[in-house]
C-alpha atoms as one frame of an Amber mdcrd trajectory, in Angstrom:
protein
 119.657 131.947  89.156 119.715 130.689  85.683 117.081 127.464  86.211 119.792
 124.851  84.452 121.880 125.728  86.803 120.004 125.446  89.582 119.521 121.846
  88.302 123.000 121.140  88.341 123.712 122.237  91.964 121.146 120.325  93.288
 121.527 117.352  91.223 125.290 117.180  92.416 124.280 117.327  95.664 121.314
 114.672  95.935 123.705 112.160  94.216 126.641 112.330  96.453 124.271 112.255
  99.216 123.005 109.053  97.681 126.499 107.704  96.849 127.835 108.313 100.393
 124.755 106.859 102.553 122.240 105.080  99.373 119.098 106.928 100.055 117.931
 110.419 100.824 118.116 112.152  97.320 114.543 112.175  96.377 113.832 114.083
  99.815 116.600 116.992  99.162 115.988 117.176  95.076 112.619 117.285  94.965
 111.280 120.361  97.075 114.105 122.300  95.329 113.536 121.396  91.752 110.069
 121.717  92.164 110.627 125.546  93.114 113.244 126.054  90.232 111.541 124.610
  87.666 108.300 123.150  88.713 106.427 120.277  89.556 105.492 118.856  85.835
 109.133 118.814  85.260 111.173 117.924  88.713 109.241 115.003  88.958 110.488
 112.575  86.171 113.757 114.619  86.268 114.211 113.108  90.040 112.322 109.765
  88.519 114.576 109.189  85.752 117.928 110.454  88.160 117.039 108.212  90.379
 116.502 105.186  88.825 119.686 105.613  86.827 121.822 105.665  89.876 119.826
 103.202  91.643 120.429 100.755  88.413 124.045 101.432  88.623 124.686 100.374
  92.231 122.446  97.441  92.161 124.452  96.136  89.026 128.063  96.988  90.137
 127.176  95.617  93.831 124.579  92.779  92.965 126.862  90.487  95.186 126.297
  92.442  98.795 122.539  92.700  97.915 120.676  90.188 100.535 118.330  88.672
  97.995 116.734  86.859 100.754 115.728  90.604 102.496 114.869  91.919  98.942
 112.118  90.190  97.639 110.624  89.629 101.009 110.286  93.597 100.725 109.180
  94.028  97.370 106.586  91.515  98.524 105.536  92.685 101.401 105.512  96.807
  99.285 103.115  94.699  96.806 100.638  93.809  99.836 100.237  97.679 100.891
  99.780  99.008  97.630  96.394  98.601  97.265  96.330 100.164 101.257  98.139
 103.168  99.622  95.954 103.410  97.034  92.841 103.452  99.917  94.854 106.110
 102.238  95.336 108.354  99.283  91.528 108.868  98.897  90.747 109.033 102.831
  93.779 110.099 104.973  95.642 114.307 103.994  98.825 113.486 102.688 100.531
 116.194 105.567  99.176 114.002 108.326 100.925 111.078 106.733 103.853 112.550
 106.096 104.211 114.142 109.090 103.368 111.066 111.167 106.361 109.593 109.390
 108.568 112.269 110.025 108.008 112.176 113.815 108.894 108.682 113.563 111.852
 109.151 111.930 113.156 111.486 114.144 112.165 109.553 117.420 114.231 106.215
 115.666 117.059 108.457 114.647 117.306 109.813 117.753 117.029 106.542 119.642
 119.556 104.606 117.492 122.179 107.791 118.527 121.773 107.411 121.970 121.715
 103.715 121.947 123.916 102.803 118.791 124.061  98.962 119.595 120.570  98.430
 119.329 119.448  94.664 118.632 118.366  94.649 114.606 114.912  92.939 113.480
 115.609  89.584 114.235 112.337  88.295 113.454 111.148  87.300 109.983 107.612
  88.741 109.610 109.465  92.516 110.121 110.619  92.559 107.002 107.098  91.600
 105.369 105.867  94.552 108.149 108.228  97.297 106.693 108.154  96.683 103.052
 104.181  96.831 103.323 104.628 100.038 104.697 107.103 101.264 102.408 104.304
 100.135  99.520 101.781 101.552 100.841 103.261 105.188 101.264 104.555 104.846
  98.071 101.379 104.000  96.110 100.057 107.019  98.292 102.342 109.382  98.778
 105.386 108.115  96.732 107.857 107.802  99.903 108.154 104.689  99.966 112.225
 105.257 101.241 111.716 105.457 104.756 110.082 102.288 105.970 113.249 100.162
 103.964 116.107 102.545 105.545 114.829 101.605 108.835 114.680  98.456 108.335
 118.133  98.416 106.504 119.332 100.160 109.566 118.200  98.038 112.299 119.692
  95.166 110.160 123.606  96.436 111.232 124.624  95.262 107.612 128.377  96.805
 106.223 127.731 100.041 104.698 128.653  97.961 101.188 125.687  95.592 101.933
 123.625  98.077 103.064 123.632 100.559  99.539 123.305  97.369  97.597 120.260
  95.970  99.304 118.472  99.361  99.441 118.934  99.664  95.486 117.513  96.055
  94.767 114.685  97.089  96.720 114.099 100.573  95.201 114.945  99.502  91.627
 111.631  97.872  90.980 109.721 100.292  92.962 111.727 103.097  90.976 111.015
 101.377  87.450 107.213 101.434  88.253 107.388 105.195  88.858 109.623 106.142
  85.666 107.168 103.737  83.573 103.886 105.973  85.108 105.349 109.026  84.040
 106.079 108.156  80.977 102.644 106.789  80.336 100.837 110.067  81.950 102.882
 112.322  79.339 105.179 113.892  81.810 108.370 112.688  79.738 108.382 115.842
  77.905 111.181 117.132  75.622 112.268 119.714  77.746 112.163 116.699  80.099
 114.494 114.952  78.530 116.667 117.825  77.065 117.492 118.624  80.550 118.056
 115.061  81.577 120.587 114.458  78.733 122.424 117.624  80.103 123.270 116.809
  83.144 123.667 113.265  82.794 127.288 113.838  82.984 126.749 115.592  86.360
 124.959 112.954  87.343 127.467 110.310  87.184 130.399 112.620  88.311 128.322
 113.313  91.371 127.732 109.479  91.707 131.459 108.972  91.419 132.269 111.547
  94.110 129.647 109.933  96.459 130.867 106.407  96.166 134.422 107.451  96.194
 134.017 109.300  99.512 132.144 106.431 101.165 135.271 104.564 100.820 136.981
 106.252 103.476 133.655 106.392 105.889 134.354 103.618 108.935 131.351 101.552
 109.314 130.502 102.803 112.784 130.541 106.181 111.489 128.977 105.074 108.433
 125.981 103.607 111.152 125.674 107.453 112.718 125.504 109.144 109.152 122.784
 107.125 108.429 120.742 107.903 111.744 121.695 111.179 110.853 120.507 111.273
 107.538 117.167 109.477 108.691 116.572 112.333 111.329 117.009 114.804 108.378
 114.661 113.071 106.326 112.329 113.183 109.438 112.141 116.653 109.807 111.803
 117.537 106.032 108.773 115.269 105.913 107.440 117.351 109.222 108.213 120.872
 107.805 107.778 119.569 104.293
């Protein structure tokens, strides 16, 4: 398959994941990408993807972001980076991410048998999970995982709970963008490619967000666990 076009396909399809549910497109573009057109060059293609859509739902849906949640994450991802940073030099990256995935898949499955499940009630788990989230991100750049839990167990609309998950991931994602532009991997072919299919990108993002419209919130609650259990078993296999 021609390697543009492999782009395209799975561009389209991480962003209406992302529209419909807000997280998850990282996960599905990357290990594809990577095998169409390689590491140097999926990488800040799914950097600079990602942080454009993120941008564009935290602006248009600033108002259902809980602020309050927010920064207490980004605070508490600020506190485990430096962890990260320690775990990249001392613990395999598989074992990590493969811890994580079994996780995943336990809560997932958990949260489907028991949907009602109380939420974090308690202040300090929102410190808890974004220092997770920072410190697999500064090691293993998955920082995702931690947040959707928590954004999960908070039983938030599915309106609050996009906009909160891309006020926490827009920093996080603007860090990333800004270190691969600094190492040299924003490359013209880079950015040839990225200029291509912006318009895919947003026509994606519009088909995404335009679907989730007519997703019930309880059903919006099991895509989610859904989507989390699928995330767990591509970090297990990945």
């Amino acid at each position: 398959m021609n390697p543009l076009l492999a782009v395209i396909i799975v561009i389209f399809l991480a962003i209406v994941i992302k529209g419909i549910i807000g997280f998850g497109e990282a996960l599905i573009a990357m290990p594809l990408l990577t095998l169409a057109v390689g590491l140097q060059t999926a990488a800040p293609l799914v950097g600079l993807m990602g942080t454009l859509i993120t941008a564009i739902v935290a602006i248009e849906q600033w108002r259902e972001v809980d602020f309050s949640a927010t920064w207490r994450l980004v605070l508490g991802s600020a506190l485990g980076i430096p962890v990260g940073l320690i775990l990249l030099k001392l613990v395999p990256a598989p074992w990590m991410m493969h811890g994580m995935g079994i996780l995943l898949v336990i809560y997932a499955a958990y949260t489907l048998i028991a949907p009602h499940w109380e939420g974090l009630s308690h202040p300090a788990w929102v410190y808890i999970f974004g220092f997770f989230a920072g410190m697999l991100g500064s090691a293993y750049n998955t920082s995702g995982p931690p947040v959707v839990i928590y954004a999960s167990a908070r039983r938030w609309s599915p309106e609050q709970f996009r906009a909160t998950l891309q006020g926490c991931f827009l920093p996080m994602s603007l860090m990333v963008i800004f270190s691969h532009a600094v190492s040299g991997l924003w490359t013209p072919t880079v950015l040839v490619m990225f200029l291509l299919i912006l318009p895919i990108i947003l026509v994606a993002y519009w088909a995404g967000t335009y679907a989730s419209r007519y997703i019930p919130a309880d059903q919006f609650a099991r895509l989610v666990r859904v989507g989390l259990g699928i995330l767990g078993v591509m970090l297990v296999i990945r």
